[in-house]
Amino acid sequence: MRGLFGTCSWVGCDRPAWRCDLDHVTEYNHADPGSGGPTCACNLNPKCRFHHGLKTHTRGWLDDQIIDAHGIVWTEITTPEGITVRRQAANTWLLPELGLLPCDHSDPTTSDPASATRRTTGHAENAPKRTRTRLEAKHRYRMQQRAINRRHRETDQALAALDATDDGLPPF
Ligand SMILES: [Zn+2]
Ligand SMILES: [Zn+2]
């Protein structure tokens, strides 16, 4: 993923990727890997320390990663003001097949035998019911916001397709 992006994946940042952290876009869930973001090309990108910290510690920022129908990987940043900007992974020409590789984590209940085993140990059932931590609540909130943004994206694309076919002419 460092090779694909070349730089920090944050829109407008050009710090070299080899000096960046690899970040799970949708946060990895250590307690229950099946319910968090996967460790997969679709969910990993390089972030410099500054932008990794901005995402992790500053309220209101949301990032997402999209692989379009052509296998091109995009990162999308939504600012605290609600403005969304996108950036294409810079080195797609170097690794054109990467975005077309199928994911192998579609079924979280079977893809990770370790987590399946862990769930049946009984420890969780016997432990006192714990309320959701602030961190879990934050990650859950972000997953919901990403889902909303993705729905808006699909609506935009559907409307654009409608515009294009409206009068049989391309939209220009
Ligand atoms: Zn950066
Ligand atoms: Zn994936």
mmCIF file of C-alpha atoms and ligand atoms in Angstrom:
data_model
loop_
_atom_site.group_PDB
_atom_site.id
_atom_site.type_symbol
_atom_site.label_atom_id
_atom_site.label_comp_id
_atom_site.label_asym_id
_atom_site.label_seq_id
_atom_site.Cartn_x
_atom_site.Cartn_y
_atom_site.Cartn_z
ATOM 1 C CA MET A 1 0.000 0.000 0.000
ATOM 2 C CA ARG A 2 2.970 2.318 0.600
ATOM 3 C CA GLY A 3 4.082 1.649 -2.991
ATOM 4 C CA LEU A 4 0.613 2.277 -4.365
ATOM 5 C CA PHE A 5 0.196 5.642 -2.643
ATOM 6 C CA GLY A 6 3.786 6.844 -2.721
ATOM 7 C CA THR A 7 2.937 9.479 -0.130
ATOM 8 C CA CYS A 8 0.710 9.950 2.895
ATOM 9 C CA SER A 9 -2.828 9.156 1.650
ATOM 10 C CA TRP A 10 -4.335 12.338 3.188
ATOM 11 C CA VAL A 11 -5.594 14.740 0.555
ATOM 12 C CA GLY A 12 -2.945 17.388 -0.047
ATOM 13 C CA CYS A 13 -0.139 15.723 1.939
ATOM 14 C CA ASP A 14 3.057 14.646 0.186
ATOM 15 C CA ARG A 15 5.116 13.203 3.018
ATOM 16 C CA PRO A 16 6.826 10.054 1.652
ATOM 17 C CA ALA A 17 4.907 6.824 2.280
ATOM 18 C CA TRP A 18 7.986 4.963 3.492
ATOM 19 C CA ARG A 19 8.021 7.272 6.518
ATOM 20 C CA CYS A 20 4.278 6.838 7.179
ATOM 21 C CA ASP A 21 2.290 4.534 9.449
ATOM 22 C CA LEU A 22 -0.007 1.990 7.787
ATOM 23 C CA ASP A 23 -3.473 2.819 9.103
ATOM 24 C CA HIS A 24 -6.660 0.749 9.170
ATOM 25 C CA VAL A 25 -9.187 3.103 7.536
ATOM 26 C CA THR A 26 -12.111 1.454 9.338
ATOM 27 C CA GLU A 27 -10.580 0.782 12.724
ATOM 28 C CA TYR A 28 -9.350 -2.704 13.527
ATOM 29 C CA ASN A 29 -11.231 -4.287 16.437
ATOM 30 C CA HIS A 30 -8.715 -6.162 18.592
ATOM 31 C CA ALA A 31 -11.401 -7.709 20.789
ATOM 32 C CA ASP A 32 -13.483 -8.901 17.843
ATOM 33 C CA PRO A 33 -11.595 -8.723 14.510
ATOM 34 C CA GLY A 34 -14.671 -9.883 12.588
ATOM 35 C CA SER A 35 -16.649 -6.777 13.490
ATOM 36 C CA GLY A 36 -13.923 -4.208 12.781
ATOM 37 C CA GLY A 37 -12.083 -3.151 9.639
ATOM 38 C CA PRO A 38 -10.131 -5.912 7.856
ATOM 39 C CA THR A 39 -6.347 -5.987 7.430
ATOM 40 C CA CYS A 40 -6.640 -5.889 3.653
ATOM 41 C CA ALA A 41 -5.642 -3.630 0.754
ATOM 42 C CA CYS A 42 -9.199 -2.283 0.685
ATOM 43 C CA ASN A 43 -8.829 -0.959 4.233
ATOM 44 C CA LEU A 44 -5.164 0.018 4.644
ATOM 45 C CA ASN A 45 -3.349 3.175 3.636
ATOM 46 C CA PRO A 46 -0.249 5.095 4.653
ATOM 47 C CA LYS A 47 -0.663 8.130 6.891
ATOM 48 C CA CYS A 48 2.093 10.371 8.171
ATOM 49 C CA ARG A 49 2.317 10.800 11.939
ATOM 50 C CA PHE A 50 0.573 14.162 11.755
ATOM 51 C CA HIS A 51 -2.446 12.987 9.772
ATOM 52 C CA HIS A 52 -2.642 9.664 11.634
ATOM 53 C CA GLY A 53 -2.791 11.689 14.846
ATOM 54 C CA LEU A 54 -5.316 14.123 13.384
ATOM 55 C CA LYS A 55 -7.653 11.248 12.497
ATOM 56 C CA THR A 56 -7.159 9.444 15.796
ATOM 57 C CA HIS A 57 -7.288 12.313 18.263
ATOM 58 C CA THR A 58 -9.150 15.207 16.659
ATOM 59 C CA ARG A 59 -12.910 15.272 16.610
ATOM 60 C CA GLY A 60 -14.789 15.583 13.351
ATOM 61 C CA TRP A 61 -12.369 14.211 10.766
ATOM 62 C CA LEU A 62 -13.428 11.139 8.817
ATOM 63 C CA ASP A 63 -11.480 9.220 6.202
ATOM 64 C CA ASP A 64 -12.647 6.500 3.858
ATOM 65 C CA GLN A 65 -11.136 4.397 1.099
ATOM 66 C CA ILE A 66 -12.927 3.495 -2.105
ATOM 67 C CA ILE A 67 -11.934 1.087 -4.873
ATOM 68 C CA ASP A 68 -13.862 2.008 -8.006
ATOM 69 C CA ALA A 69 -15.053 -0.337 -10.760
ATOM 70 C CA HIS A 70 -11.719 0.089 -12.594
ATOM 71 C CA GLY A 71 -9.720 -0.987 -9.542
ATOM 72 C CA ILE A 72 -8.520 2.555 -8.842
ATOM 73 C CA VAL A 73 -8.015 3.249 -5.149
ATOM 74 C CA TRP A 74 -9.239 6.594 -3.796
ATOM 75 C CA THR A 75 -9.034 8.133 -0.379
ATOM 76 C CA GLU A 76 -11.749 10.466 0.772
ATOM 77 C CA ILE A 77 -11.468 12.948 3.638
ATOM 78 C CA THR A 78 -14.454 14.639 5.244
ATOM 79 C CA THR A 79 -13.541 17.739 7.250
ATOM 80 C CA PRO A 80 -15.238 18.780 10.515
ATOM 81 C CA GLU A 81 -17.188 21.311 8.374
ATOM 82 C CA GLY A 82 -18.599 18.435 6.316
ATOM 83 C CA ILE A 83 -16.596 19.124 3.149
ATOM 84 C CA THR A 84 -15.521 15.956 1.354
ATOM 85 C CA VAL A 85 -12.445 15.814 -0.852
ATOM 86 C CA ARG A 86 -10.976 12.876 -2.760
ATOM 87 C CA ARG A 87 -7.593 11.823 -3.959
ATOM 88 C CA GLN A 88 -6.522 9.007 -6.233
ATOM 89 C CA ALA A 89 -3.644 6.756 -5.160
ATOM 90 C CA ALA A 90 -0.699 8.299 -7.026
ATOM 91 C CA ASN A 91 1.044 5.150 -8.238
ATOM 92 C CA THR A 92 -1.917 3.257 -9.717
ATOM 93 C CA TRP A 93 0.086 3.045 -12.973
ATOM 94 C CA LEU A 94 2.771 1.085 -11.075
ATOM 95 C CA LEU A 95 0.396 -1.473 -9.516
ATOM 96 C CA PRO A 96 -2.677 -1.488 -11.776
ATOM 97 C CA GLU A 97 -3.902 -4.921 -10.627
ATOM 98 C CA LEU A 98 -3.803 -4.227 -6.908
ATOM 99 C CA GLY A 99 -7.257 -2.676 -6.714
ATOM 100 C CA LEU A 100 -8.750 -5.534 -8.704
ATOM 101 C CA LEU A 101 -7.656 -8.276 -6.297
ATOM 102 C CA PRO A 102 -10.707 -9.841 -4.682
ATOM 103 C CA CYS A 103 -11.080 -9.522 -0.913
ATOM 104 C CA ASP A 104 -11.104 -12.725 1.105
ATOM 105 C CA HIS A 105 -12.754 -11.412 4.270
ATOM 106 C CA SER A 106 -16.380 -11.227 3.145
ATOM 107 C CA ASP A 107 -17.540 -13.691 5.782
ATOM 108 C CA PRO A 108 -16.053 -12.622 9.108
ATOM 109 C CA THR A 109 -17.436 -15.649 10.967
ATOM 110 C CA THR A 110 -15.349 -18.117 8.952
ATOM 111 C CA SER A 111 -12.415 -16.076 7.632
ATOM 112 C CA ASP A 112 -10.602 -15.893 10.977
ATOM 113 C CA PRO A 113 -10.606 -19.234 12.830
ATOM 114 C CA ALA A 114 -8.782 -17.624 15.784
ATOM 115 C CA SER A 115 -11.608 -15.193 16.476
ATOM 116 C CA ALA A 116 -14.195 -17.938 16.056
ATOM 117 C CA THR A 117 -12.382 -20.021 18.665
ATOM 118 C CA ARG A 118 -12.079 -17.068 20.981
ATOM 119 C CA ARG A 119 -15.805 -16.474 20.842
ATOM 120 C CA THR A 120 -16.564 -19.975 22.103
ATOM 121 C CA THR A 121 -14.196 -19.934 25.106
ATOM 122 C CA GLY A 122 -16.989 -18.713 27.342
ATOM 123 C CA HIS A 123 -14.912 -15.957 28.936
ATOM 124 C CA ALA A 124 -16.970 -13.220 27.362
ATOM 125 C CA GLU A 125 -20.230 -14.786 28.490
ATOM 126 C CA ASN A 126 -19.037 -15.174 32.068
ATOM 127 C CA ALA A 127 -17.499 -11.730 32.360
ATOM 128 C CA PRO A 128 -19.617 -8.939 33.807
ATOM 129 C CA LYS A 129 -21.412 -7.039 31.050
ATOM 130 C CA ARG A 130 -19.246 -4.072 30.164
ATOM 131 C CA THR A 131 -20.701 -0.903 28.732
ATOM 132 C CA ARG A 132 -19.231 0.228 25.437
ATOM 133 C CA THR A 133 -16.010 2.166 25.872
ATOM 134 C CA ARG A 134 -15.665 5.669 24.490
ATOM 135 C CA LEU A 135 -13.242 4.368 21.882
ATOM 136 C CA GLU A 136 -15.663 1.691 20.724
ATOM 137 C CA ALA A 137 -18.423 4.283 20.579
ATOM 138 C CA LYS A 138 -16.227 6.558 18.469
ATOM 139 C CA HIS A 139 -15.334 3.771 16.052
ATOM 140 C CA ARG A 140 -18.958 2.750 15.789
ATOM 141 C CA TYR A 141 -19.976 6.346 15.078
ATOM 142 C CA ARG A 142 -17.360 6.569 12.317
ATOM 143 C CA MET A 143 -18.549 3.328 10.726
ATOM 144 C CA GLN A 144 -22.069 4.794 10.626
ATOM 145 C CA GLN A 145 -20.804 8.076 9.104
ATOM 146 C CA ARG A 146 -18.859 6.171 6.425
ATOM 147 C CA ALA A 147 -21.990 4.188 5.589
ATOM 148 C CA ILE A 148 -23.950 7.450 5.186
ATOM 149 C CA ASN A 149 -21.224 8.940 2.957
ATOM 150 C CA ARG A 150 -21.171 5.767 0.853
ATOM 151 C CA ARG A 151 -24.936 5.933 0.368
ATOM 152 C CA HIS A 152 -24.657 9.581 -0.756
ATOM 153 C CA ARG A 153 -21.925 8.575 -3.191
ATOM 154 C CA GLU A 154 -24.123 5.885 -4.738
ATOM 155 C CA THR A 155 -27.000 8.359 -5.085
ATOM 156 C CA ASP A 156 -24.690 10.908 -6.775
ATOM 157 C CA GLN A 157 -23.465 8.265 -9.195
ATOM 158 C CA ALA A 158 -27.007 7.145 -9.998
ATOM 159 C CA LEU A 159 -28.053 10.773 -10.652
ATOM 160 C CA ALA A 160 -25.001 11.356 -12.851
ATOM 161 C CA ALA A 161 -25.871 8.242 -14.850
ATOM 162 C CA LEU A 162 -29.433 9.520 -15.231
ATOM 163 C CA ASP A 163 -28.151 12.899 -16.447
ATOM 164 C CA ALA A 164 -25.933 11.207 -18.995
ATOM 165 C CA THR A 165 -28.750 9.137 -20.454
ATOM 166 C CA ASP A 166 -31.417 11.863 -20.188
ATOM 167 C CA ASP A 167 -31.129 13.259 -23.699
ATOM 168 C CA GLY A 168 -28.855 10.612 -25.140
ATOM 169 C CA LEU A 169 -25.931 13.052 -25.076
ATOM 170 C CA PRO A 170 -22.856 13.022 -22.848
ATOM 171 C CA PRO A 171 -23.055 15.579 -19.998
ATOM 172 C CA PHE A 172 -21.113 18.499 -21.540
HETATM 173 ZN ZN ZN B 1 0.084 13.361 5.901
HETATM 174 ZN ZN ZN B 2 -10.585 -6.254 1.448
#
